[in-house]
Amino acid sequence: MPGESEADRAPRLFTALWPSQAAVEHLAGAVSGLAAARVAAASEGLRRFRFVPASKWHLTLRFHGSAEPGPLSERLDRRVAGLTGRPHLRLTGAGAFRSVLWVGAEPASGRDAELLRELVRAAGGDPEEFRAHLTVARWNAGRPSGGRLTGLLRAYSGPWWEVGEVALVRSDQEAEGSAYRTVHRVRLGGPDAEGRDAASSDAGPSDAGTPHAPRSDAGDQG
């Protein structure tokens, strides 16, 4: 486009972990099971409140902005090569900041927490500033009232999964919104890694699609 700089045309990249298919399907079921009336009450006053499609659910380790994928891919290869473990995580709890509703990610043990911090460092991030979370909803303006919005998923806990890879992802702006495409993957090592890879389900963007609309009945759900 006229007047567009090279920086504007460069892809926007981030390094991320894709949850396992089982983790995505479990959370999608919880979101779909929310009563529509409860969601409407919790999101009252929030302009253009909408749930994020499940195919976009991910844990961002580091946002890189406009950058070329080649150097970032090479750096990720080098930094991940020295890691020997695979963290076990689960999605649990909920919170909100700025204009997003998120579900947190919890390591299974202290060792898993350290492995997650090592992945943040490998991505170029600061573990001290990192908060593992997955964005499930967004809105354009307004502030949530009390704790009703986070209360929708505060008690949620999903299944554990083993992280098998870290991904460099490109975000492309399209007519219907942003589209995520994995441009580089780095498998994580560890004992019997090859055998586990054969059955791994966390190899990329989920095929679970968009969660069904919340239930239209007015009944509450704990």
Short mmCIF file of N, CA, C and O in Angstrom, two decimals, residues 136-182:
data_model
loop_
_atom_site.label_atom_id
_atom_site.label_comp_id
_atom_site.label_asym_id
_atom_site.label_seq_id
_atom_site.Cartn_x
_atom_site.Cartn_y
_atom_site.Cartn_z
N VAL A 136 -9.38 -15.98 26.48
CA VAL A 136 -10.60 -16.64 26.04
C VAL A 136 -11.66 -15.66 25.54
O VAL A 136 -12.58 -16.06 24.83
N ALA A 137 -11.53 -14.38 25.92
CA ALA A 137 -12.52 -13.40 25.46
C ALA A 137 -11.88 -12.01 25.42
O ALA A 137 -10.91 -11.75 26.12
N ARG A 138 -12.45 -11.15 24.58
CA ARG A 138 -11.98 -9.78 24.44
C ARG A 138 -13.17 -8.83 24.38
O ARG A 138 -14.30 -9.24 24.09
N TRP A 139 -12.91 -7.55 24.63
CA TRP A 139 -13.89 -6.52 24.41
C TRP A 139 -13.16 -5.24 24.04
O TRP A 139 -11.96 -5.10 24.25
N ASN A 140 -13.89 -4.29 23.46
CA ASN A 140 -13.26 -3.08 22.93
C ASN A 140 -13.18 -1.93 23.92
O ASN A 140 -12.26 -1.11 23.85
N ALA A 141 -14.12 -1.85 24.84
CA ALA A 141 -14.13 -0.74 25.79
C ALA A 141 -15.00 -1.11 26.98
O ALA A 141 -15.87 -1.98 26.89
N GLY A 142 -14.75 -0.44 28.09
CA GLY A 142 -15.52 -0.68 29.29
C GLY A 142 -14.73 -1.47 30.32
O GLY A 142 -13.69 -2.05 30.01
N ARG A 143 -15.24 -1.47 31.56
CA ARG A 143 -14.59 -2.20 32.64
C ARG A 143 -15.55 -3.21 33.24
O ARG A 143 -16.74 -2.89 33.45
N PRO A 144 -15.08 -4.42 33.54
CA PRO A 144 -15.95 -5.42 34.16
C PRO A 144 -16.46 -4.93 35.51
O PRO A 144 -15.77 -4.21 36.24
N SER A 145 -17.67 -5.34 35.84
CA SER A 145 -18.28 -4.94 37.11
C SER A 145 -18.02 -6.01 38.16
O SER A 145 -18.44 -7.16 38.00
N GLY A 146 -17.33 -5.64 39.23
CA GLY A 146 -17.04 -6.59 40.29
C GLY A 146 -16.26 -7.79 39.79
O GLY A 146 -15.39 -7.66 38.93
N GLY A 147 -16.58 -8.96 40.29
CA GLY A 147 -15.88 -10.17 39.87
C GLY A 147 -16.74 -11.10 39.05
O GLY A 147 -16.42 -12.29 38.91
N ARG A 148 -17.84 -10.56 38.49
CA ARG A 148 -18.76 -11.44 37.76
C ARG A 148 -18.13 -12.03 36.51
O ARG A 148 -18.37 -13.20 36.18
N LEU A 149 -17.32 -11.24 35.81
CA LEU A 149 -16.74 -11.75 34.56
C LEU A 149 -15.73 -12.86 34.84
O LEU A 149 -15.80 -13.94 34.26
N THR A 150 -14.79 -12.61 35.73
CA THR A 150 -13.81 -13.65 36.05
C THR A 150 -14.48 -14.84 36.74
O THR A 150 -14.00 -15.97 36.67
N GLY A 151 -15.60 -14.58 37.39
CA GLY A 151 -16.33 -15.66 38.05
C GLY A 151 -16.88 -16.69 37.09
O GLY A 151 -17.18 -17.82 37.50
N LEU A 152 -16.99 -16.34 35.81
CA LEU A 152 -17.48 -17.30 34.83
C LEU A 152 -16.59 -18.54 34.77
O LEU A 152 -17.07 -19.65 34.56
N LEU A 153 -15.28 -18.34 34.93
CA LEU A 153 -14.34 -19.45 34.77
C LEU A 153 -13.35 -19.55 35.93
O LEU A 153 -12.36 -20.27 35.83
N ARG A 154 -13.62 -18.85 37.04
CA ARG A 154 -12.66 -18.85 38.14
C ARG A 154 -12.45 -20.25 38.72
O ARG A 154 -11.35 -20.59 39.14
N ALA A 155 -13.48 -21.05 38.76
CA ALA A 155 -13.38 -22.40 39.34
C ALA A 155 -12.95 -23.44 38.32
O ALA A 155 -12.86 -24.63 38.66
N TYR A 156 -12.65 -23.01 37.10
CA TYR A 156 -12.31 -23.98 36.05
C TYR A 156 -10.94 -24.62 36.28
O TYR A 156 -9.98 -23.93 36.65
N SER A 157 -10.84 -25.91 36.02
CA SER A 157 -9.56 -26.62 35.97
C SER A 157 -9.65 -27.68 34.88
O SER A 157 -10.63 -28.46 34.85
N GLY A 158 -8.68 -27.70 33.99
CA GLY A 158 -8.68 -28.64 32.90
C GLY A 158 -7.70 -29.78 33.10
O GLY A 158 -7.04 -29.87 34.14
N PRO A 159 -7.57 -30.64 32.12
CA PRO A 159 -6.65 -31.79 32.23
C PRO A 159 -5.19 -31.36 32.07
O PRO A 159 -4.89 -30.36 31.41
N TRP A 160 -4.30 -32.14 32.65
CA TRP A 160 -2.87 -31.90 32.50
C TRP A 160 -2.44 -32.31 31.10
O TRP A 160 -3.00 -33.24 30.51
N TRP A 161 -1.46 -31.61 30.57
CA TRP A 161 -0.85 -32.06 29.32
C TRP A 161 0.65 -31.79 29.36
O TRP A 161 1.13 -30.94 30.10
N GLU A 162 1.36 -32.54 28.58
CA GLU A 162 2.82 -32.40 28.47
C GLU A 162 3.14 -31.55 27.25
O GLU A 162 2.70 -31.86 26.14
N VAL A 163 3.90 -30.49 27.45
CA VAL A 163 4.27 -29.60 26.35
C VAL A 163 5.34 -30.29 25.51
O VAL A 163 6.42 -30.60 26.01
N GLY A 164 5.05 -30.51 24.25
CA GLY A 164 5.98 -31.22 23.38
C GLY A 164 6.79 -30.34 22.45
O GLY A 164 7.78 -30.79 21.87
N GLU A 165 6.37 -29.08 22.30
CA GLU A 165 7.07 -28.20 21.38
C GLU A 165 6.81 -26.74 21.72
O GLU A 165 5.87 -26.40 22.45
N VAL A 166 7.67 -25.89 21.21
CA VAL A 166 7.47 -24.45 21.29
C VAL A 166 7.39 -23.95 19.86
O VAL A 166 8.07 -24.47 18.97
N ALA A 167 6.53 -22.97 19.60
CA ALA A 167 6.26 -22.55 18.24
C ALA A 167 6.48 -21.06 18.04
O ALA A 167 6.19 -20.25 18.93
N LEU A 168 6.99 -20.71 16.87
CA LEU A 168 7.06 -19.32 16.44
C LEU A 168 5.85 -19.11 15.54
O LEU A 168 5.66 -19.84 14.55
N VAL A 169 5.00 -18.16 15.89
CA VAL A 169 3.72 -17.98 15.22
C VAL A 169 3.63 -16.60 14.59
O VAL A 169 4.07 -15.61 15.17
N ARG A 170 3.06 -16.56 13.39
CA ARG A 170 2.86 -15.31 12.67
C ARG A 170 1.40 -14.91 12.79
O ARG A 170 0.49 -15.73 12.63
N SER A 171 1.16 -13.64 13.07
CA SER A 171 -0.19 -13.11 13.14
C SER A 171 -0.43 -12.22 11.92
O SER A 171 0.25 -11.20 11.75
N ASP A 172 -1.37 -12.63 11.08
CA ASP A 172 -1.71 -11.87 9.88
C ASP A 172 -3.08 -11.23 10.06
O ASP A 172 -4.03 -11.89 10.47
N GLN A 173 -3.17 -9.95 9.75
CA GLN A 173 -4.45 -9.25 9.84
C GLN A 173 -5.24 -9.47 8.57
O GLN A 173 -4.79 -9.14 7.48
N GLU A 174 -6.43 -10.08 8.71
CA GLU A 174 -7.29 -10.35 7.57
C GLU A 174 -8.64 -9.67 7.78
O GLU A 174 -8.89 -9.10 8.84
N ALA A 175 -9.49 -9.75 6.77
CA ALA A 175 -10.77 -9.04 6.83
C ALA A 175 -11.60 -9.45 8.04
O ALA A 175 -12.26 -8.62 8.67
N GLU A 176 -11.56 -10.74 8.39
CA GLU A 176 -12.36 -11.23 9.51
C GLU A 176 -11.62 -11.19 10.83
O GLU A 176 -12.11 -11.67 11.85
N GLY A 177 -10.42 -10.63 10.84
CA GLY A 177 -9.63 -10.54 12.06
C GLY A 177 -8.26 -11.15 11.88
O GLY A 177 -7.85 -11.47 10.76
N SER A 178 -7.54 -11.33 12.97
CA SER A 178 -6.20 -11.88 12.89
C SER A 178 -6.25 -13.38 12.66
O SER A 178 -7.13 -14.08 13.16
N ALA A 179 -5.27 -13.87 11.88
CA ALA A 179 -5.14 -15.30 11.62
C ALA A 179 -3.74 -15.72 12.07
O ALA A 179 -2.75 -15.05 11.78
N TYR A 180 -3.66 -16.82 12.81
CA TYR A 180 -2.39 -17.30 13.34
C TYR A 180 -1.89 -18.47 12.50
O TYR A 180 -2.64 -19.40 12.20
N ARG A 181 -0.60 -18.42 12.17
CA ARG A 181 0.03 -19.49 11.41
C ARG A 181 1.38 -19.82 12.02
O ARG A 181 2.22 -18.93 12.18
N THR A 182 1.58 -21.07 12.37
CA THR A 182 2.86 -21.50 12.92
C THR A 182 3.89 -21.54 11.80
O THR A 182 3.68 -22.23 10.80
#
